[in-house]
Amino acid sequence: MSHGAEKTVSIQAKVRIFRACVLTDLLYASEVWSTTLVQEQRLNTFYFKCLRTLIGVNLCNRMPNEQLLQLTGQPHINDLLITNCLRWFGHVNRMHTDDNKLSMAKKVVFSYFPRANKPRNMGTQKRWQDKITEDLEKFN
């Protein structure tokens, strides 16, 4: 956008463009991500930097993230990630094949394969299944 046009375009229009162009690419395939804390922090940083750019707030003008979310009407990026994961989980949970057998995706998600326990050498990294369990517990 040219500098003259930026001032005449409403925040809502800028946010719609941001959601259509940037968020779709940023969150592509996020349904199956198992993010670490560092990755979530990087996503947060980029997300809020984009929102600040949309409304024209620079580093000199401090604005809390919560106020930024209210002003733009956007949810937190972590909420978007959780929503995407749970939506995919629900979709997989309802899947079945033509002959009423379990689909491959459902077998993977619900660990119908042998040795489905968490490997000992995984350390602090979560599996997707662990993340879904944690997200479901948040809402119960």
mmCIF file of C-alpha atoms in Angstrom:
data_model
loop_
_atom_site.group_PDB
_atom_site.id
_atom_site.type_symbol
_atom_site.label_atom_id
_atom_site.label_comp_id
_atom_site.label_asym_id
_atom_site.label_seq_id
_atom_site.Cartn_x
_atom_site.Cartn_y
_atom_site.Cartn_z
ATOM 1 C CA MET A 1 0.000 0.000 0.000
ATOM 2 C CA SER A 2 1.165 3.508 -0.674
ATOM 3 C CA HIS A 3 1.563 5.780 2.330
ATOM 4 C CA GLY A 4 -1.403 7.916 1.299
ATOM 5 C CA ALA A 5 -3.736 4.928 1.058
ATOM 6 C CA GLU A 6 -2.735 3.544 4.469
ATOM 7 C CA LYS A 7 -4.503 6.357 6.315
ATOM 8 C CA THR A 8 -7.759 6.015 4.398
ATOM 9 C CA VAL A 9 -8.109 2.235 4.791
ATOM 10 C CA SER A 10 -9.964 1.256 7.967
ATOM 11 C CA ILE A 11 -8.418 -0.995 10.596
ATOM 12 C CA GLN A 12 -11.121 -3.595 9.937
ATOM 13 C CA ALA A 13 -10.219 -3.734 6.237
ATOM 14 C CA LYS A 14 -6.516 -4.047 7.050
ATOM 15 C CA VAL A 15 -7.283 -6.843 9.527
ATOM 16 C CA ARG A 16 -9.371 -8.701 6.920
ATOM 17 C CA ILE A 17 -6.496 -8.509 4.450
ATOM 18 C CA PHE A 18 -4.068 -9.624 7.178
ATOM 19 C CA ARG A 19 -6.253 -12.626 8.052
ATOM 20 C CA ALA A 20 -6.696 -13.594 4.400
ATOM 21 C CA CYS A 21 -3.111 -13.161 3.234
ATOM 22 C CA VAL A 22 -0.771 -13.448 6.203
ATOM 23 C CA LEU A 23 -2.527 -15.667 8.750
ATOM 24 C CA THR A 24 -3.466 -18.308 6.202
ATOM 25 C CA ASP A 25 0.197 -18.711 5.272
ATOM 26 C CA LEU A 26 1.457 -18.380 8.841
ATOM 27 C CA LEU A 27 -0.895 -21.034 10.204
ATOM 28 C CA TYR A 28 -0.784 -23.386 7.215
ATOM 29 C CA ALA A 29 -0.950 -26.993 8.490
ATOM 30 C CA SER A 30 -0.978 -25.760 12.110
ATOM 31 C CA GLU A 31 -3.610 -28.416 12.812
ATOM 32 C CA VAL A 32 -0.844 -30.966 13.258
ATOM 33 C CA TRP A 33 1.861 -28.829 14.842
ATOM 34 C CA SER A 34 3.295 -29.699 18.194
ATOM 35 C CA THR A 35 4.987 -26.427 19.051
ATOM 36 C CA THR A 36 7.642 -25.805 21.641
ATOM 37 C CA LEU A 37 7.569 -22.781 23.925
ATOM 38 C CA VAL A 38 10.252 -21.043 21.842
ATOM 39 C CA GLN A 39 8.266 -21.589 18.637
ATOM 40 C CA GLU A 40 5.114 -20.220 20.274
ATOM 41 C CA GLN A 41 7.032 -17.148 21.452
ATOM 42 C CA ARG A 42 8.307 -16.538 17.920
ATOM 43 C CA LEU A 43 4.792 -16.846 16.517
ATOM 44 C CA ASN A 44 3.538 -14.417 19.194
ATOM 45 C CA THR A 45 6.275 -11.920 18.389
ATOM 46 C CA PHE A 46 5.557 -11.990 14.659
ATOM 47 C CA TYR A 47 1.778 -11.856 15.169
ATOM 48 C CA PHE A 48 1.898 -8.816 17.447
ATOM 49 C CA LYS A 49 4.468 -7.105 15.245
ATOM 50 C CA CYS A 50 2.076 -7.475 12.295
ATOM 51 C CA LEU A 51 -0.863 -6.137 14.317
ATOM 52 C CA ARG A 52 1.191 -3.154 15.489
ATOM 53 C CA THR A 53 2.152 -2.410 11.891
ATOM 54 C CA LEU A 54 -1.507 -2.598 10.835
ATOM 55 C CA ILE A 55 -2.630 0.076 13.252
ATOM 56 C CA GLY A 56 0.515 2.185 12.939
ATOM 57 C CA VAL A 57 1.947 1.736 16.423
ATOM 58 C CA ASN A 58 5.737 1.889 16.479
ATOM 59 C CA LEU A 59 8.180 0.943 19.228
ATOM 60 C CA CYS A 60 8.130 4.454 20.701
ATOM 61 C CA ASN A 61 4.382 4.250 21.333
ATOM 62 C CA ARG A 62 4.011 1.411 23.787
ATOM 63 C CA MET A 63 0.773 -0.537 23.699
ATOM 64 C CA PRO A 64 0.048 -3.695 25.705
ATOM 65 C CA ASN A 65 -0.696 -6.811 23.675
ATOM 66 C CA GLU A 66 -4.158 -7.196 25.212
ATOM 67 C CA GLN A 67 -5.097 -3.658 24.182
ATOM 68 C CA LEU A 68 -3.774 -4.387 20.698
ATOM 69 C CA LEU A 69 -5.984 -7.496 20.467
ATOM 70 C CA GLN A 70 -9.030 -5.515 21.620
ATOM 71 C CA LEU A 71 -8.397 -2.692 19.167
ATOM 72 C CA THR A 72 -8.041 -5.052 16.198
ATOM 73 C CA GLY A 73 -10.686 -7.517 17.393
ATOM 74 C CA GLN A 74 -8.330 -10.449 16.946
ATOM 75 C CA PRO A 75 -7.948 -13.542 19.128
ATOM 76 C CA HIS A 76 -4.596 -14.495 20.617
ATOM 77 C CA ILE A 77 -2.410 -16.589 18.291
ATOM 78 C CA ASN A 78 -2.348 -19.425 20.851
ATOM 79 C CA ASP A 79 -6.150 -19.533 20.746
ATOM 80 C CA LEU A 80 -5.995 -19.844 16.960
ATOM 81 C CA LEU A 81 -3.521 -22.723 17.241
ATOM 82 C CA ILE A 82 -5.676 -24.540 19.797
ATOM 83 C CA THR A 83 -8.813 -24.020 17.703
ATOM 84 C CA ASN A 84 -7.112 -25.394 14.589
ATOM 85 C CA CYS A 85 -5.771 -28.454 16.423
ATOM 86 C CA LEU A 86 -9.083 -29.263 18.080
ATOM 87 C CA ARG A 87 -10.981 -28.768 14.820
ATOM 88 C CA TRP A 88 -8.672 -31.270 13.090
ATOM 89 C CA PHE A 89 -8.935 -33.653 16.039
ATOM 90 C CA GLY A 90 -12.728 -33.555 15.799
ATOM 91 C CA HIS A 91 -12.585 -34.153 12.059
ATOM 92 C CA VAL A 92 -10.270 -37.159 12.464
ATOM 93 C CA ASN A 93 -12.387 -38.460 15.326
ATOM 94 C CA ARG A 94 -15.421 -38.587 13.008
ATOM 95 C CA MET A 95 -13.523 -40.237 10.118
ATOM 96 C CA HIS A 96 -14.256 -43.758 8.962
ATOM 97 C CA THR A 97 -13.668 -45.723 5.803
ATOM 98 C CA ASP A 98 -16.347 -47.087 3.512
ATOM 99 C CA ASP A 99 -16.300 -50.480 5.208
ATOM 100 C CA ASN A 100 -16.527 -48.930 8.721
ATOM 101 C CA LYS A 101 -12.910 -49.736 9.570
ATOM 102 C CA LEU A 102 -10.651 -47.223 11.237
ATOM 103 C CA SER A 103 -8.984 -44.809 8.843
ATOM 104 C CA MET A 104 -5.201 -44.469 8.782
ATOM 105 C CA ALA A 105 -5.413 -40.927 10.194
ATOM 106 C CA LYS A 106 -7.547 -42.149 13.079
ATOM 107 C CA LYS A 107 -5.103 -44.982 13.795
ATOM 108 C CA VAL A 108 -2.225 -42.522 13.935
ATOM 109 C CA VAL A 109 -4.053 -40.023 16.145
ATOM 110 C CA PHE A 110 -5.328 -42.603 18.596
ATOM 111 C CA SER A 111 -2.095 -44.636 18.520
ATOM 112 C CA TYR A 112 -3.445 -48.000 17.415
ATOM 113 C CA PHE A 113 0.047 -48.993 16.374
ATOM 114 C CA PRO A 114 2.434 -50.971 18.578
ATOM 115 C CA ARG A 115 4.981 -48.988 20.607
ATOM 116 C CA ALA A 116 2.702 -45.982 20.795
ATOM 117 C CA ASN A 117 4.117 -44.936 24.153
ATOM 118 C CA LYS A 118 6.121 -41.757 24.345
ATOM 119 C CA PRO A 119 9.782 -42.473 23.549
ATOM 120 C CA ARG A 120 12.118 -42.026 26.499
ATOM 121 C CA ASN A 121 14.556 -39.823 24.621
ATOM 122 C CA MET A 122 11.961 -37.193 23.649
ATOM 123 C CA GLY A 123 12.813 -34.918 26.544
ATOM 124 C CA THR A 124 10.437 -31.990 26.932
ATOM 125 C CA GLN A 125 9.086 -32.002 23.369
ATOM 126 C CA LYS A 126 5.405 -32.872 23.203
ATOM 127 C CA ARG A 127 3.738 -35.121 20.709
ATOM 128 C CA TRP A 128 0.652 -33.836 18.925
ATOM 129 C CA GLN A 129 -1.440 -36.256 20.960
ATOM 130 C CA ASP A 130 -0.011 -34.805 24.201
ATOM 131 C CA LYS A 131 -0.870 -31.293 23.031
ATOM 132 C CA ILE A 132 -4.462 -32.274 22.185
ATOM 133 C CA THR A 133 -4.874 -33.893 25.599
ATOM 134 C CA GLU A 134 -3.582 -30.724 27.265
ATOM 135 C CA ASP A 135 -5.854 -28.495 25.156
ATOM 136 C CA LEU A 136 -8.913 -30.639 25.901
ATOM 137 C CA GLU A 137 -8.158 -30.487 29.642
ATOM 138 C CA LYS A 138 -8.079 -26.675 29.446
ATOM 139 C CA PHE A 139 -11.679 -26.627 28.219
ATOM 140 C CA ASN A 140 -13.073 -29.219 30.663
#
